[in-house]
Amino acid sequence: MQAFALIVAACLALLTNMAAQVISHRHILRGRLAATLAAGFTVGFAALLIMCIATWLLTKPAEEFWYRFASAVLIYGAGSFAFLCLVAAAETSVRIELLRQLSAHPDGLTITELDALYNDRTLFHMRLDRLLEVGAIQKVDRYYRLTSMSLLFVARVFLAAKILIFGVTDEFGLKNQPSGLPFRDPGLRER
Amino acid sequence: MVLLFGVIAFAGALSIYAIIVRSQLAPGSTRLLVSILFGGSLLEVLTLSFISPASTADVLLALVISWSLALAFTIANTAIEMDSPTQSLVIFLHDHRPNGVTEEMLDAFIIDRPFRDSRLRGLIADGLVERRGDWLVCRSGTQVLLYILNGYRRIILRNETTG
């Protein structure tokens, strides 16, 4: 009973997180995506705590409660992280942008046509402009410099995960490429 | 015990995926990752519950823990197994401190990292895009994914993307 209640509590807290994020983005912090994600997480976590306290008061106290409570927090944290990544994907993912470009043309696109719409230079300069706009990097004279240590921390965490799990420092060093093709696919380029 | 079951099941399944990719038994792909993380976690939780019996509710809780971790990892994996352009740029800039980098150095950075074609191959490998002769075409399943993501963006009244 207690375990079921905590699973439901974690799921409801996650839904609260999403609803709070949507409402705050529509009505309170319009356009400030990061702030609304933080607000959603905080409201959802508060809802989780309230529901866990209610579960603790309403069910028979058990030694396992704290482990189950920690489990509910972990489920909520993982779910919130997945939601954050999904929002980020909808916003900045190269894969999603490629799908948008291709789906806008039901008959498809050739590589040459795709090059004209979306290429490495386009996607890279979008990111450069965004980082300059938020002050994460600065351009002084003719030199770009990193100023955001929090972005560096996130990049290092992902780099550490890459090294730990896959044993490489970047995808271009991966021996296995999807579909077994060499990294530079001449078939894609020559069209 | 429940918490441990869930985390061990996820870590075990992730280790299996890492071993397969690192030893080149199969190329890494989202499809393979999802199969191993979700299927492997289920098998591991069931196995662990036989070794150390637990109530049905606790087994379910362990399964939800491992699947929520699997979901989070699957979505984040494009920035772990593959490189995020933003994170690559951040590390590139940090590596060239304190002077910083010039436009010419950034041009070389772009040429060395053809992110778009890398992602395109990933989409083809995952069955979201297919080649029809010279044409690249979205498959039907893609529309569902875009419908969800674009629908969410419409709900929060966000019009511009920066992808």
GROMACS .gro file of C-alpha atoms in nm:
model
  354
    1MET     CA    1   0.000   0.000   0.000
    2GLN     CA    2   0.272   0.245   0.106
    3ALA     CA    3   0.492   0.160  -0.194
    4PHE     CA    4   0.198   0.200  -0.437
    5ALA     CA    5   0.107   0.533  -0.275
    6LEU     CA    6   0.463   0.663  -0.318
    7ILE     CA    7   0.475   0.558  -0.685
    8VAL     CA    8   0.151   0.750  -0.742
    9ALA     CA    9   0.289   1.045  -0.542
   10ALA     CA   10   0.605   1.061  -0.758
   11CYS     CA   11   0.398   1.047  -1.079
   12LEU     CA   12   0.154   1.315  -0.958
   13ALA     CA   13   0.446   1.536  -0.848
   14LEU     CA   14   0.596   1.502  -1.195
   15LEU     CA   15   0.265   1.605  -1.356
   16THR     CA   16   0.251   1.900  -1.113
   17ASN     CA   17   0.604   1.997  -1.220
   18MET     CA   18   0.502   1.997  -1.589
   19ALA     CA   19   0.177   2.184  -1.527
   20ALA     CA   20   0.355   2.449  -1.314
   21GLN     CA   21   0.618   2.493  -1.585
   22VAL     CA   22   0.356   2.536  -1.857
   23ILE     CA   23   0.144   2.778  -1.651
   24SER     CA   24   0.442   2.987  -1.542
   25HIS     CA   25   0.574   3.007  -1.900
   26ARG     CA   26   0.233   3.111  -2.035
   27HIS     CA   27   0.138   3.360  -1.767
   28ILE     CA   28   0.417   3.458  -1.527
   29LEU     CA   29   0.770   3.420  -1.665
   30ARG     CA   30   0.692   3.431  -2.035
   31GLY     CA   31   0.991   3.350  -2.253
   32ARG     CA   32   1.218   3.263  -1.959
   33LEU     CA   33   1.245   2.890  -2.018
   34ALA     CA   34   1.516   2.809  -1.762
   35ALA     CA   35   1.337   3.002  -1.486
   36THR     CA   36   1.006   2.825  -1.559
   37LEU     CA   37   1.177   2.485  -1.552
   38ALA     CA   38   1.325   2.569  -1.211
   39ALA     CA   39   0.985   2.693  -1.089
   40GLY     CA   40   0.813   2.376  -1.212
   41PHE     CA   41   1.070   2.153  -1.041
   42THR     CA   42   1.033   2.341  -0.711
   43VAL     CA   43   0.650   2.329  -0.713
   44GLY     CA   44   0.654   1.959  -0.808
   45PHE     CA   45   0.905   1.876  -0.534
   46ALA     CA   46   0.694   2.061  -0.276
   47ALA     CA   47   0.390   1.858  -0.392
   48LEU     CA   48   0.594   1.538  -0.358
   49LEU     CA   49   0.697   1.625  -0.001
   50ILE     CA   50   0.335   1.701   0.097
   51MET     CA   51   0.210   1.373  -0.054
   52CYS     CA   52   0.492   1.173   0.111
   53ILE     CA   53   0.414   1.326   0.452
   54ALA     CA   54   0.045   1.242   0.402
   55THR     CA   55   0.138   0.885   0.305
   56TRP     CA   56   0.358   0.855   0.614
   57LEU     CA   57   0.077   0.978   0.839
   58LEU     CA   58  -0.199   0.770   0.677
   59THR     CA   59  -0.020   0.436   0.638
   60LYS     CA   60   0.124   0.207   0.901
   61PRO     CA   61   0.474   0.330   0.986
   62ALA     CA   62   0.730   0.089   0.846
   63GLU     CA   63   1.108   0.068   0.863
   64GLU     CA   64   1.117   0.070   0.485
   65PHE     CA   65   0.942   0.406   0.461
   66TRP     CA   66   1.263   0.609   0.426
   67TYR     CA   67   1.399   0.382   0.152
   68ARG     CA   68   1.065   0.407  -0.027
   69PHE     CA   69   1.064   0.784   0.021
   70ALA     CA   70   1.417   0.803  -0.124
   71SER     CA   71   1.291   0.589  -0.414
   72ALA     CA   72   1.005   0.833  -0.479
   73VAL     CA   73   1.251   1.126  -0.477
   74LEU     CA   74   1.476   0.938  -0.721
   75ILE     CA   75   1.181   0.864  -0.954
   76TYR     CA   76   1.075   1.229  -0.937
   77GLY     CA   77   1.432   1.349  -1.001
   78ALA     CA   78   1.482   1.115  -1.298
   79GLY     CA   79   1.142   1.208  -1.442
   80SER     CA   80   1.214   1.579  -1.402
   81PHE     CA   81   1.553   1.538  -1.568
   82ALA     CA   82   1.386   1.354  -1.859
   83PHE     CA   83   1.133   1.638  -1.890
   84LEU     CA   84   1.415   1.897  -1.886
   85CYS     CA   85   1.599   1.708  -2.161
   86LEU     CA   86   1.279   1.678  -2.366
   87VAL     CA   87   1.215   2.053  -2.339
   88ALA     CA   88   1.579   2.120  -2.433
   89ALA     CA   89   1.543   1.883  -2.730
   90ALA     CA   90   1.231   2.066  -2.851
   91GLU     CA   91   1.428   2.389  -2.822
   92THR     CA   92   1.780   2.316  -2.948
   93SER     CA   93   1.822   1.955  -3.065
   94VAL     CA   94   1.994   1.914  -3.402
   95ARG     CA   95   1.804   1.590  -3.458
   96ILE     CA   96   1.467   1.753  -3.395
   97GLU     CA   97   1.552   2.050  -3.618
   98LEU     CA   98   1.650   1.808  -3.896
   99LEU     CA   99   1.318   1.627  -3.854
  100ARG     CA  100   1.134   1.963  -3.867
  101GLN     CA  101   1.312   2.061  -4.188
  102LEU     CA  102   1.247   1.723  -4.351
  103SER     CA  103   0.885   1.694  -4.236
  104ALA     CA  104   0.812   2.039  -4.383
  105HIS     CA  105   0.882   1.878  -4.722
  106PRO     CA  106   0.665   1.565  -4.755
  107ASP     CA  107   0.849   1.455  -5.071
  108GLY     CA  108   1.181   1.485  -4.888
  109LEU     CA  109   1.497   1.684  -4.950
  110THR     CA  110   1.825   1.610  -5.122
  111ILE     CA  111   2.147   1.679  -4.931
  112THR     CA  112   2.207   1.985  -5.148
  113GLU     CA  113   1.862   2.123  -5.058
  114LEU     CA  114   1.918   2.041  -4.690
  115ASP     CA  115   2.258   2.215  -4.706
  116ALA     CA  116   2.085   2.533  -4.818
  117LEU     CA  117   1.834   2.517  -4.531
  118TYR     CA  118   2.035   2.377  -4.243
  119ASN     CA  119   2.409   2.311  -4.233
  120ASP     CA  120   2.688   2.291  -3.975
  121ARG     CA  121   2.761   2.661  -4.002
  122THR     CA  122   2.394   2.751  -3.943
  123LEU     CA  123   2.352   2.531  -3.638
  124PHE     CA  124   2.686   2.637  -3.493
  125HIS     CA  125   2.626   3.012  -3.531
  126MET     CA  126   2.277   2.978  -3.377
  127ARG     CA  127   2.447   2.840  -3.066
  128LEU     CA  128   2.724   3.096  -3.071
  129ASP     CA  129   2.469   3.380  -3.094
  130ARG     CA  130   2.260   3.230  -2.812
  131LEU     CA  131   2.564   3.196  -2.583
  132LEU     CA  132   2.671   3.554  -2.661
  133GLU     CA  133   2.317   3.678  -2.596
  134VAL     CA  134   2.295   3.520  -2.251
  135GLY     CA  135   2.651   3.628  -2.164
  136ALA     CA  136   2.789   3.274  -2.136
  137ILE     CA  137   3.066   3.379  -2.373
  138GLN     CA  138   3.208   3.719  -2.456
  139LYS     CA  139   3.374   3.860  -2.763
  140VAL     CA  140   3.661   4.092  -2.672
  141ASP     CA  141   3.842   4.244  -2.972
  142ARG     CA  142   3.848   3.948  -3.208
  143TYR     CA  143   3.859   3.675  -2.943
  144TYR     CA  144   3.569   3.468  -2.805
  145ARG     CA  145   3.608   3.374  -2.438
  146LEU     CA  146   3.406   3.149  -2.209
  147THR     CA  147   3.260   3.323  -1.905
  148SER     CA  148   3.000   3.072  -1.777
  149MET     CA  149   3.149   2.828  -1.528
  150SER     CA  150   2.811   2.657  -1.480
  151LEU     CA  151   2.801   2.563  -1.850
  152LEU     CA  152   3.157   2.435  -1.821
  153PHE     CA  153   3.053   2.222  -1.522
  154VAL     CA  154   2.761   2.066  -1.715
  155ALA     CA  155   2.985   2.002  -2.016
  156ARG     CA  156   3.241   1.834  -1.792
  157VAL     CA  157   2.977   1.611  -1.627
  158PHE     CA  158   2.861   1.489  -1.968
  159LEU     CA  159   3.222   1.444  -2.080
  160ALA     CA  160   3.296   1.238  -1.766
  161ALA     CA  161   2.988   1.020  -1.838
  162LYS     CA  162   3.107   0.973  -2.197
  163ILE     CA  163   3.453   0.864  -2.085
  164LEU     CA  164   3.316   0.640  -1.806
  165ILE     CA  165   3.050   0.463  -2.012
  166PHE     CA  166   3.181   0.465  -2.367
  167GLY     CA  167   3.555   0.515  -2.311
  168VAL     CA  168   3.591   0.803  -2.556
  169THR     CA  169   3.634   1.178  -2.524
  170ASP     CA  170   3.427   1.275  -2.829
  171GLU     CA  171   3.198   1.112  -3.081
  172PHE     CA  172   3.447   1.161  -3.358
  173GLY     CA  173   3.676   0.921  -3.179
  174LEU     CA  174   3.405   0.653  -3.156
  175LYS     CA  175   3.508   0.344  -3.346
  176ASN     CA  176   3.144   0.240  -3.396
  177GLN     CA  177   2.942   0.477  -3.605
  178PRO     CA  178   2.565   0.425  -3.645
  179SER     CA  179   2.488   0.224  -3.957
  180GLY     CA  180   2.857   0.127  -3.974
  181LEU     CA  181   2.939   0.412  -4.210
  182PRO     CA  182   3.263   0.606  -4.194
  183PHE     CA  183   3.219   0.940  -4.023
  184ARG     CA  184   3.232   1.145  -4.339
  185ASP     CA  185   2.977   0.977  -4.560
  186PRO     CA  186   3.078   1.062  -4.917
  187GLY     CA  187   2.740   0.932  -5.038
  188LEU     CA  188   2.566   1.202  -4.839
  189ARG     CA  189   2.804   1.476  -4.948
  190GLU     CA  190   2.819   1.419  -5.320
  191ARG     CA  191   2.441   1.456  -5.369
  192MET     CA  192   1.641  -0.295  -0.062
  193VAL     CA  193   1.385  -0.170  -0.316
  194LEU     CA  194   1.598   0.133  -0.398
  195LEU     CA  195   1.903  -0.088  -0.441
  196PHE     CA  196   1.715  -0.330  -0.672
  197GLY     CA  197   1.605  -0.048  -0.901
  198VAL     CA  198   1.947   0.118  -0.921
  199ILE     CA  199   2.133  -0.213  -0.967
  200ALA     CA  200   1.891  -0.318  -1.243
  201PHE     CA  201   1.946   0.011  -1.430
  202ALA     CA  202   2.324   0.006  -1.379
  203GLY     CA  203   2.341  -0.357  -1.494
  204ALA     CA  204   2.143  -0.290  -1.811
  205LEU     CA  205   2.351   0.021  -1.886
  206SER     CA  206   2.672  -0.179  -1.836
  207ILE     CA  207   2.550  -0.439  -2.088
  208TYR     CA  208   2.486  -0.162  -2.344
  209ALA     CA  209   2.827  -0.003  -2.278
  210ILE     CA  210   3.002  -0.341  -2.317
  211ILE     CA  211   2.820  -0.410  -2.647
  212VAL     CA  212   2.912  -0.069  -2.792
  213ARG     CA  213   3.268  -0.061  -2.657
  214SER     CA  214   3.345  -0.411  -2.781
  215GLN     CA  215   3.186  -0.330  -3.119
  216LEU     CA  216   2.940  -0.619  -3.105
  217ALA     CA  217   2.679  -0.379  -3.245
  218PRO     CA  218   2.677  -0.011  -3.341
  219GLY     CA  219   2.528   0.216  -3.076
  220SER     CA  220   2.173   0.331  -3.151
  221THR     CA  221   1.873   0.462  -2.960
  222ARG     CA  222   1.673   0.154  -3.061
  223LEU     CA  223   1.934  -0.082  -2.912
  224LEU     CA  224   1.971   0.135  -2.601
  225VAL     CA  225   1.594   0.139  -2.533
  226SER     CA  226   1.564  -0.240  -2.581
  227ILE     CA  227   1.851  -0.315  -2.344
  228LEU     CA  228   1.771  -0.055  -2.076
  229PHE     CA  229   1.399  -0.130  -2.047
  230GLY     CA  230   1.405  -0.505  -2.125
  231GLY     CA  231   1.724  -0.568  -1.926
  232SER     CA  232   1.596  -0.372  -1.623
  233LEU     CA  233   1.274  -0.575  -1.619
  234LEU     CA  234   1.462  -0.905  -1.629
  235GLU     CA  235   1.709  -0.793  -1.362
  236VAL     CA  236   1.438  -0.669  -1.122
  237LEU     CA  237   1.248  -0.997  -1.162
  238THR     CA  238   1.569  -1.198  -1.107
  239LEU     CA  239   1.664  -0.994  -0.799
  240SER     CA  240   1.314  -1.037  -0.656
  241PHE     CA  241   1.353  -1.416  -0.684
  242ILE     CA  242   1.693  -1.407  -0.512
  243SER     CA  243   1.567  -1.180  -0.233
  244PRO     CA  244   1.186  -1.206  -0.219
  245ALA     CA  245   0.993  -0.878  -0.191
  246SER     CA  246   0.624  -0.779  -0.205
  247THR     CA  247   0.461  -0.713  -0.542
  248ALA     CA  248   0.437  -0.341  -0.460
  249ASP     CA  249   0.809  -0.322  -0.380
  250VAL     CA  250   0.901  -0.509  -0.700
  251LEU     CA  251   0.686  -0.260  -0.893
  252LEU     CA  252   0.857   0.030  -0.713
  253ALA     CA  253   1.200  -0.111  -0.805
  254LEU     CA  254   1.085  -0.145  -1.167
  255VAL     CA  255   0.958   0.214  -1.176
  256ILE     CA  256   1.293   0.335  -1.035
  257SER     CA  257   1.494   0.149  -1.300
  258TRP     CA  258   1.261   0.255  -1.583
  259SER     CA  259   1.261   0.620  -1.477
  260LEU     CA  260   1.644   0.615  -1.471
  261ALA     CA  261   1.638   0.436  -1.809
  262LEU     CA  262   1.407   0.703  -1.956
  263ALA     CA  263   1.626   0.987  -1.824
  264PHE     CA  264   1.943   0.824  -1.960
  265THR     CA  265   1.786   0.748  -2.300
  266ILE     CA  266   1.684   1.111  -2.350
  267ALA     CA  267   2.018   1.244  -2.225
  268ASN     CA  268   2.217   0.990  -2.427
  269THR     CA  269   2.235   1.204  -2.741
  270ALA     CA  270   2.456   1.440  -2.538
  271ILE     CA  271   2.658   1.153  -2.383
  272GLU     CA  272   2.722   0.900  -2.657
  273MET     CA  273   2.718   1.174  -2.918
  274ASP     CA  274   2.862   1.525  -2.870
  275SER     CA  275   2.647   1.826  -2.793
  276PRO     CA  276   2.753   2.114  -3.022
  277THR     CA  277   2.712   2.364  -2.738
  278GLN     CA  278   2.909   2.157  -2.489
  279SER     CA  279   3.183   2.088  -2.744
  280LEU     CA  280   3.211   2.463  -2.804
  281VAL     CA  281   3.224   2.534  -2.430
  282ILE     CA  282   3.508   2.285  -2.380
  283PHE     CA  283   3.686   2.418  -2.692
  284LEU     CA  284   3.672   2.774  -2.554
  285HIS     CA  285   3.787   2.657  -2.212
  286ASP     CA  286   4.081   2.470  -2.368
  287HIS     CA  287   4.194   2.795  -2.533
  288ARG     CA  288   4.184   3.013  -2.225
  289PRO     CA  289   4.301   3.272  -2.137
  290ASN     CA  290   4.345   3.414  -2.489
  291GLY     CA  291   4.019   3.284  -2.636
  292VAL     CA  292   3.953   3.183  -2.996
  293THR     CA  293   3.928   3.374  -3.322
  294GLU     CA  294   3.676   3.335  -3.606
  295GLU     CA  295   3.937   3.138  -3.801
  296MET     CA  296   3.976   2.892  -3.514
  297LEU     CA  297   3.599   2.857  -3.491
  298ASP     CA  298   3.584   2.783  -3.865
  299ALA     CA  299   3.833   2.500  -3.815
  300PHE     CA  300   3.627   2.378  -3.519
  301ILE     CA  301   3.313   2.358  -3.738
  302ILE     CA  302   3.493   2.175  -4.020
  303ASP     CA  303   3.634   1.917  -3.777
  304ARG     CA  304   3.291   1.843  -3.628
  305PRO     CA  305   3.023   1.778  -3.890
  306PHE     CA  306   2.739   1.747  -3.637
  307ARG     CA  307   2.456   1.762  -3.888
  308ASP     CA  308   2.561   1.461  -4.095
  309SER     CA  309   2.638   1.269  -3.777
  310ARG     CA  310   2.282   1.328  -3.649
  311LEU     CA  311   2.138   1.251  -3.990
  312ARG     CA  312   2.305   0.910  -3.988
  313GLY     CA  313   2.170   0.853  -3.637
  314LEU     CA  314   1.816   0.933  -3.754
  315ILE     CA  315   1.853   0.691  -4.045
  316ALA     CA  316   1.992   0.420  -3.814
  317ASP     CA  317   1.701   0.473  -3.571
  318GLY     CA  318   1.448   0.444  -3.854
  319LEU     CA  319   1.313   0.799  -3.823
  320VAL     CA  320   1.443   0.909  -4.163
  321GLU     CA  321   1.489   0.698  -4.475
  322ARG     CA  322   1.676   0.743  -4.799
  323ARG     CA  323   1.473   0.711  -5.118
  324GLY     CA  324   1.731   0.742  -5.392
  325ASP     CA  325   1.878   1.089  -5.356
  326TRP     CA  326   1.600   1.200  -5.124
  327LEU     CA  327   1.587   1.202  -4.745
  328VAL     CA  328   1.231   1.150  -4.622
  329CYS     CA  329   1.075   1.150  -4.275
  330ARG     CA  330   0.905   0.824  -4.179
  331SER     CA  331   0.552   0.822  -4.040
  332GLY     CA  332   0.658   0.763  -3.675
  333THR     CA  333   0.847   1.092  -3.685
  334GLN     CA  334   0.524   1.290  -3.715
  335VAL     CA  335   0.405   1.163  -3.375
  336LEU     CA  336   0.728   1.278  -3.208
  337LEU     CA  337   0.712   1.619  -3.377
  338TYR     CA  338   0.342   1.650  -3.295
  339ILE     CA  339   0.418   1.603  -2.923
  340LEU     CA  340   0.716   1.842  -2.915
  341ASN     CA  341   0.556   2.109  -3.133
  342GLY     CA  342   0.228   2.071  -2.942
  343TYR     CA  343   0.409   2.136  -2.615
  344ARG     CA  344   0.573   2.447  -2.763
  345ARG     CA  345   0.236   2.575  -2.882
  346ILE     CA  346   0.090   2.522  -2.532
  347ILE     CA  347   0.364   2.726  -2.366
  348LEU     CA  348   0.332   2.991  -2.640
  349ARG     CA  349   0.690   2.957  -2.760
  350ASN     CA  350   0.733   3.019  -3.131
  351GLU     CA  351   1.104   3.035  -3.209
  352THR     CA  352   1.354   2.752  -3.192
  353THR     CA  353   1.730   2.790  -3.166
  354GLY     CA  354   1.829   2.444  -3.289
   0.00000   0.00000   0.00000
